[in-house]
Short mmCIF file of C-alpha atoms in Angstrom, two decimals:
data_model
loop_
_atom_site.label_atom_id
_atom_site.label_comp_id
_atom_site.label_asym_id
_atom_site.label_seq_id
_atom_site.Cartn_x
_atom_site.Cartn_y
_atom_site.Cartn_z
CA UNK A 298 0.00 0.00 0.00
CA UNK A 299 1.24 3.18 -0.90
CA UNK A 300 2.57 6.32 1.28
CA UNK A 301 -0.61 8.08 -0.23
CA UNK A 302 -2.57 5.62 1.34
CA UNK A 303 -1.24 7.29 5.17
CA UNK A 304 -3.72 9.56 5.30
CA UNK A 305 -6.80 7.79 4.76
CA UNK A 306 -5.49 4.80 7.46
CA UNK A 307 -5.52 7.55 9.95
CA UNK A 308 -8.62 9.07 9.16
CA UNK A 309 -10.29 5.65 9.70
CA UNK A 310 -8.37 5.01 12.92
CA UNK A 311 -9.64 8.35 13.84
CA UNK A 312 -13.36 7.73 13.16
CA UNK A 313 -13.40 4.32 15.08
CA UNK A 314 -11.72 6.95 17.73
CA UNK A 315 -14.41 9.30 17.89
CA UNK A 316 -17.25 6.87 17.21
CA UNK A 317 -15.83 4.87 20.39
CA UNK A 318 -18.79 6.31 22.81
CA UNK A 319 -21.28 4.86 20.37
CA UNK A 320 -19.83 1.49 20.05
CA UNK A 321 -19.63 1.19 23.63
CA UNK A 322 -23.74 2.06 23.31
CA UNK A 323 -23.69 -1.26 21.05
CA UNK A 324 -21.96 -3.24 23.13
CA UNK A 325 -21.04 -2.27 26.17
CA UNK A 326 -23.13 -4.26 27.97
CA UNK A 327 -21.56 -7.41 26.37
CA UNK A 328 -17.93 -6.21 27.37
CA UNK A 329 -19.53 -6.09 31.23
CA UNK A 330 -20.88 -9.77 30.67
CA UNK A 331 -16.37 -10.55 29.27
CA UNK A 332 -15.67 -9.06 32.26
CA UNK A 333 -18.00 -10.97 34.56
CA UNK A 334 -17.30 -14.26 32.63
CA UNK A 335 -13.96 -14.41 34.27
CA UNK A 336 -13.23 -15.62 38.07
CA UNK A 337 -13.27 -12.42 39.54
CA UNK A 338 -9.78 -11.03 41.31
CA UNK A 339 -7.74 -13.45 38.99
CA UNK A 340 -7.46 -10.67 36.15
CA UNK A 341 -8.71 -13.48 33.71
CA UNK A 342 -11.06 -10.90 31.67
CA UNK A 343 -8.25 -8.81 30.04
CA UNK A 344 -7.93 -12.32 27.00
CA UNK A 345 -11.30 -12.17 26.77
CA UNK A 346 -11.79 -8.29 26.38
CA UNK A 347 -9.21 -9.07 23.86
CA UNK A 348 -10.32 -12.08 21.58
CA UNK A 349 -13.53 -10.52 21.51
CA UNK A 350 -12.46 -7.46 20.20
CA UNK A 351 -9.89 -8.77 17.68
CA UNK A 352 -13.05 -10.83 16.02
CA UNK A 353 -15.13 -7.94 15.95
CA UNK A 354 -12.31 -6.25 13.84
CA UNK A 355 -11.42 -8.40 11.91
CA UNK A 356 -15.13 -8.85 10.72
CA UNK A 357 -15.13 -5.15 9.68
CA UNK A 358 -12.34 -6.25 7.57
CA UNK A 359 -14.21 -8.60 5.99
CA UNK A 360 -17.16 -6.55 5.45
CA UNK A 361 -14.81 -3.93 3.88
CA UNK A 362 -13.37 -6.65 1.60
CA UNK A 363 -16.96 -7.80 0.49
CA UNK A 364 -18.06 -4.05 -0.02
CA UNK A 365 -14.93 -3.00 -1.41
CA UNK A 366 -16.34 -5.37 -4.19
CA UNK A 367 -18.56 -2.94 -4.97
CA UNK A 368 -16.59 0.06 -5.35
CA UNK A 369 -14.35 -1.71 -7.01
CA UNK A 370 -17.15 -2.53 -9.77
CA UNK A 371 -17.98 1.09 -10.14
CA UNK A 372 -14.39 2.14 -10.26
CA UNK A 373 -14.22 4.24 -13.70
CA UNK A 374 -17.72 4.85 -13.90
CA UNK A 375 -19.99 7.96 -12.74
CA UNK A 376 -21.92 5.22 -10.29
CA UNK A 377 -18.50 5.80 -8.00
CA UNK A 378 -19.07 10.09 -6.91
CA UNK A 379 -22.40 9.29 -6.12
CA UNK A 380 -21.11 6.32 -4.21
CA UNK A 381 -18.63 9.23 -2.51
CA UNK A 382 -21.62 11.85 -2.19
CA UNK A 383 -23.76 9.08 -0.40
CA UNK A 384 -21.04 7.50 1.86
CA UNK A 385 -20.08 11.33 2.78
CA UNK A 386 -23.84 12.62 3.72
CA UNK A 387 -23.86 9.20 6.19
CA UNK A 388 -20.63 10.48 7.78
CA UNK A 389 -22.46 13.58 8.35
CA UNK A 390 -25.71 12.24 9.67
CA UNK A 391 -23.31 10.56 11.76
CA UNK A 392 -21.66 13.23 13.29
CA UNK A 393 -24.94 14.90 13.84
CA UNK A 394 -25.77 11.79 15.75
CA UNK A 395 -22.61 11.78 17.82
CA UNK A 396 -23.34 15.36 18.48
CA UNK A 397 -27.16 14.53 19.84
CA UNK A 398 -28.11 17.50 17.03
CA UNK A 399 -29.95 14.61 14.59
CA UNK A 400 -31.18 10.65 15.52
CA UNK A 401 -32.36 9.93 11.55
CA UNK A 402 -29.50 8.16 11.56
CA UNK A 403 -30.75 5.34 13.38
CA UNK A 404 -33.23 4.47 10.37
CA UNK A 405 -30.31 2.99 8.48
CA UNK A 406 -29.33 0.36 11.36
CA UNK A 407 -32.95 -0.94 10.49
CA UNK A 408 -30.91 -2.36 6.72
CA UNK A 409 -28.95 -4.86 8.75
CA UNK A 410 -31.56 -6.68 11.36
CA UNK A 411 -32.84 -8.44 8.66
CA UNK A 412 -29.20 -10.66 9.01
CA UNK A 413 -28.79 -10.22 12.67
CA UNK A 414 -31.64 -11.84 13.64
CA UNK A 415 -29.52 -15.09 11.41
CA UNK A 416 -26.84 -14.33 13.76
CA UNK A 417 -28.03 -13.48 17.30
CA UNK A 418 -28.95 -16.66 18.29
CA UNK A 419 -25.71 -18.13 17.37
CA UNK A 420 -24.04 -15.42 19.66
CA UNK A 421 -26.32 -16.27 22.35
CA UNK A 422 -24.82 -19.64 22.32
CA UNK A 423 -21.49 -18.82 23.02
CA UNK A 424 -22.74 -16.61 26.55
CA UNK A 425 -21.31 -16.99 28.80
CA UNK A 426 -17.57 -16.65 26.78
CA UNK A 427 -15.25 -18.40 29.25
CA UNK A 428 -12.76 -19.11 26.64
CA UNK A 429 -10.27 -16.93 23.86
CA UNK A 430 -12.10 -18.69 20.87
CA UNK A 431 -15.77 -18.33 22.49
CA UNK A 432 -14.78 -14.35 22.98
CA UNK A 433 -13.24 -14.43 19.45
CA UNK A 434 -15.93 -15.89 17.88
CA UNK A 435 -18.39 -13.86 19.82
CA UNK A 436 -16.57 -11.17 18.30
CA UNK A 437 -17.00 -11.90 14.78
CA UNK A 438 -20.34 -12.36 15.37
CA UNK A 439 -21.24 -9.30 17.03
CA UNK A 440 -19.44 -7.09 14.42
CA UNK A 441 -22.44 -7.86 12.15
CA UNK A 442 -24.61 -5.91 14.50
CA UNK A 443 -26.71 -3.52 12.75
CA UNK A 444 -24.58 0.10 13.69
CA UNK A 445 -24.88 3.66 12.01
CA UNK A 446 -21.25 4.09 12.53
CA UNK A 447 -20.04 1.06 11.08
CA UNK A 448 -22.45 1.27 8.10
CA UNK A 449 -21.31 5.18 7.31
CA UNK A 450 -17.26 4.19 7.87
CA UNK A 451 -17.81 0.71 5.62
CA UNK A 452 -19.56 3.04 2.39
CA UNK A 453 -16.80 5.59 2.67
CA UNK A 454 -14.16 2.74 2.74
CA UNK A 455 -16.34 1.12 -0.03
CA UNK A 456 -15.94 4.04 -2.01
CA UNK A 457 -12.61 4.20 -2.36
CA UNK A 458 -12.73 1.77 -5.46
CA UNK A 459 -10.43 -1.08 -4.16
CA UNK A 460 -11.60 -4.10 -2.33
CA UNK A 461 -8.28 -4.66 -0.68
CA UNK A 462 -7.87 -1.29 0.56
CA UNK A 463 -11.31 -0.97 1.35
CA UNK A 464 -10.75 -4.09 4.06
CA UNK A 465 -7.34 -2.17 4.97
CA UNK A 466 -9.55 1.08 6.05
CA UNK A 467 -12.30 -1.18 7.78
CA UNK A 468 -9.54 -3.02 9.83
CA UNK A 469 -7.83 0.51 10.77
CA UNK A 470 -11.40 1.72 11.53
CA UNK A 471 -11.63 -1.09 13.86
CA UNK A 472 -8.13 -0.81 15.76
CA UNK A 473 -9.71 3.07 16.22
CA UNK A 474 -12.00 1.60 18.50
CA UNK A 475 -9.77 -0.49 20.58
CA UNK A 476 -8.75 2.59 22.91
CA UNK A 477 -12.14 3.34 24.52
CA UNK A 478 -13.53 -0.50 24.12
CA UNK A 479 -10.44 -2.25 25.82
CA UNK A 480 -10.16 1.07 28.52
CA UNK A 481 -14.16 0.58 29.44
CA UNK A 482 -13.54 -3.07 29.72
CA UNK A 483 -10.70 -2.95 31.85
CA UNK A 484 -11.61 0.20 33.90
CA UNK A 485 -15.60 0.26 34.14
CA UNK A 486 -18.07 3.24 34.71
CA UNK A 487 -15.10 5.92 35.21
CA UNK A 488 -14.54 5.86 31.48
CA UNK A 489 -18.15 5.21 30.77
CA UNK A 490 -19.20 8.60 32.72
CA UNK A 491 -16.29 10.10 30.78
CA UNK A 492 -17.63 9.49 26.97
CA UNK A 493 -20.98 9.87 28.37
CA UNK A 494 -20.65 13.99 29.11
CA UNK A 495 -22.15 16.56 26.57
CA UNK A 496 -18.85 18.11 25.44
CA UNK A 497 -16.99 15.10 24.42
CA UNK A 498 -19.97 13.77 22.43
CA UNK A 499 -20.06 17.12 20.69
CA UNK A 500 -16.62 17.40 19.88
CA UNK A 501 -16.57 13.90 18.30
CA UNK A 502 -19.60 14.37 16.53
CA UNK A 503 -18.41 18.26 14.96
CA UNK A 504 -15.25 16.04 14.34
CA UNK A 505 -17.11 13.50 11.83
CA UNK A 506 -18.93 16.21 10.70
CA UNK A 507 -16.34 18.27 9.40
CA UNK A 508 -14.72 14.85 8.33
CA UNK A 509 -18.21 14.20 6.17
CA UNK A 510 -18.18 17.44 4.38
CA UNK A 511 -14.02 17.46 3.43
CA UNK A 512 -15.38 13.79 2.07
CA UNK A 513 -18.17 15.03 -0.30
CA UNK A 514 -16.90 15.35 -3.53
CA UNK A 515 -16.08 19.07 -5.21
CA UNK A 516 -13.68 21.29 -5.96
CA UNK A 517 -12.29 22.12 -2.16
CA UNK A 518 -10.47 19.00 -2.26
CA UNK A 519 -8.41 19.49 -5.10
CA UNK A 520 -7.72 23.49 -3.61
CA UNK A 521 -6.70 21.63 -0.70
CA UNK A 522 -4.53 18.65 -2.31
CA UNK A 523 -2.83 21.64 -4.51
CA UNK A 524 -2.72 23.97 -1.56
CA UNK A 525 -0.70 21.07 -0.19
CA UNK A 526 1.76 20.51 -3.01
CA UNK A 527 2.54 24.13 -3.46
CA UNK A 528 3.83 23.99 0.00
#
C-alpha cells in the first residue's frame, strides 16, 4: 500500500476513535458480561476483552473486503461520486448523531436486522464466553450488529474503489475503536461517565462532521490537495 494511502489509514483510525462512545452504546453491555465471565480477582477478563475485540475487527475487515467489491465494480464509472456523495452525507448524519443535534441516523441500522436476527442466536450460544475462541468468535459475530457508525465508515471505505484497501480502512477503523472499548472493559463506569458527558460527544460528533463534508466530492479537495503541493 502506498505512502498516499497514510492519510486515509488515519482518518479511519480516527473515526473508530471518535465513534468509540457509540460502540460502547452497542456493546457495552456485552464487554460487562467478558468481564463478569472471568473468576473475579484473577485478572482473567483482560484475554477475553481481547479475543472478543480482535473478532469484531477483523469482521469489519471482511465486510470492507466484500463491499470493497462494490466500489471496485464502479471504479471508472460515474456510479462511483455518487457512491462518494452518499457515503459522505452518512458520515455527516453521523456526526450529527454523535453530536445529539440529529437521531435519523438510526433508520439505516434498520438495513442490517434483517441478518442479525440469522446471527443473534448463534451469539447467544457462546454466553457466557469463558474461553479466547468463544470471545473471538463472539466477536466476529457481534461485528455484524446492525450500527450507524459502522455502516457510514464501511460506504466511505467502499468508495474508495479497491476491495483490498477498502478491508485495509475497515480493519484501521476497527483498531480506532480499541482505545475506549479495551479502557471501558478494563476500567468500568469511570470511562463510561467520561464518553458519556455533553462536550466530548459534541466534539466527536463536529469532528465527523467536518470529516463528512471534506469527504463530499467538489472542488475544495483538489484546492486543498494543490494547496498542499505548493507547500
Amino acid at each position: 500500500m502506498s505512502v498516499d494511502w497514510l492519510p486515509a489509514l488515519a482518518s479511519a483510525w480516527l473515526l473508530g476513535l471518535l465513534g468509540g462512545g457509540h460502540c460502547l452504546g452497542m456493546c457495552g453491555g456485552l464487554m460487562g458480561a467478558l468481564s463478569l465471565a472471568a473468576a473475579p480477582g484473577q485478572g482473567r477478563h483482560w484475554p477475553l476483552l481481547v479475543g472478543y475485540n480482535l473478532g469484531r475487527v477483523l469482521s469489519y475487515a471482511l465486510a470492507g473486503l466484500l463491499f470493497g467489491g462494490l466500489g471496485l465494480a464502479v471504479a471508472h464509472t460515474p456510479a462511483l461520486a455518487v457512491l462518494r456523495t452518499l457515503a459522505a452525507l452518512l458520515l455527516v448524519a453521523m456526526g450529527l448523531y454523535l453530536a445529539g443535534w440529529w437521531h435519523g441516523l438510526t433508520r439505516i441500522e434498520a438495513l442490517g436486522r434483517g441478518l442479525w436476527r440469522h446471527l443473534q442466536p448463534l451469539s447467544r450460544r457462546l454466553l457466557p464466553a469463558r474461553t479466547l475462541s468463544q470471545a473471538l468468535a463472539l466477536g466476529g459475530l457481534w461485528g455484524w450488529l446492525p450500527c450507524g457508525l459502522v455502516y457510514s465508515v464501511l460506504l466511505w471505505s467502499a468508495a474508495q474503489g479497491d476491495a483490498v484497501k477498502s478491508a485495509a480502512l475497515m480493519l484501521a477503523f476497527g483498531l480506532g475503536t480499541w482505545p475506549v472499548m479495551l479502557a471501558t472493559g478494563l476500567a468500568g463506569q469511570g470511562m463510561l461517565a467520561v464518553l458519556r458527558r455533553r462536550g466530548v460527544r459534541m466534539a466527536a460528533g463536529l469532528l465527523v462532521l467536518g470529516f463528512g463534508l471534506w469527504s463530499l466530492p467538489g472542488p475544495h479537495q483538489h484546492w486543498l490537495m494543490g494547496w498542499g503541493h505548493g507547500h
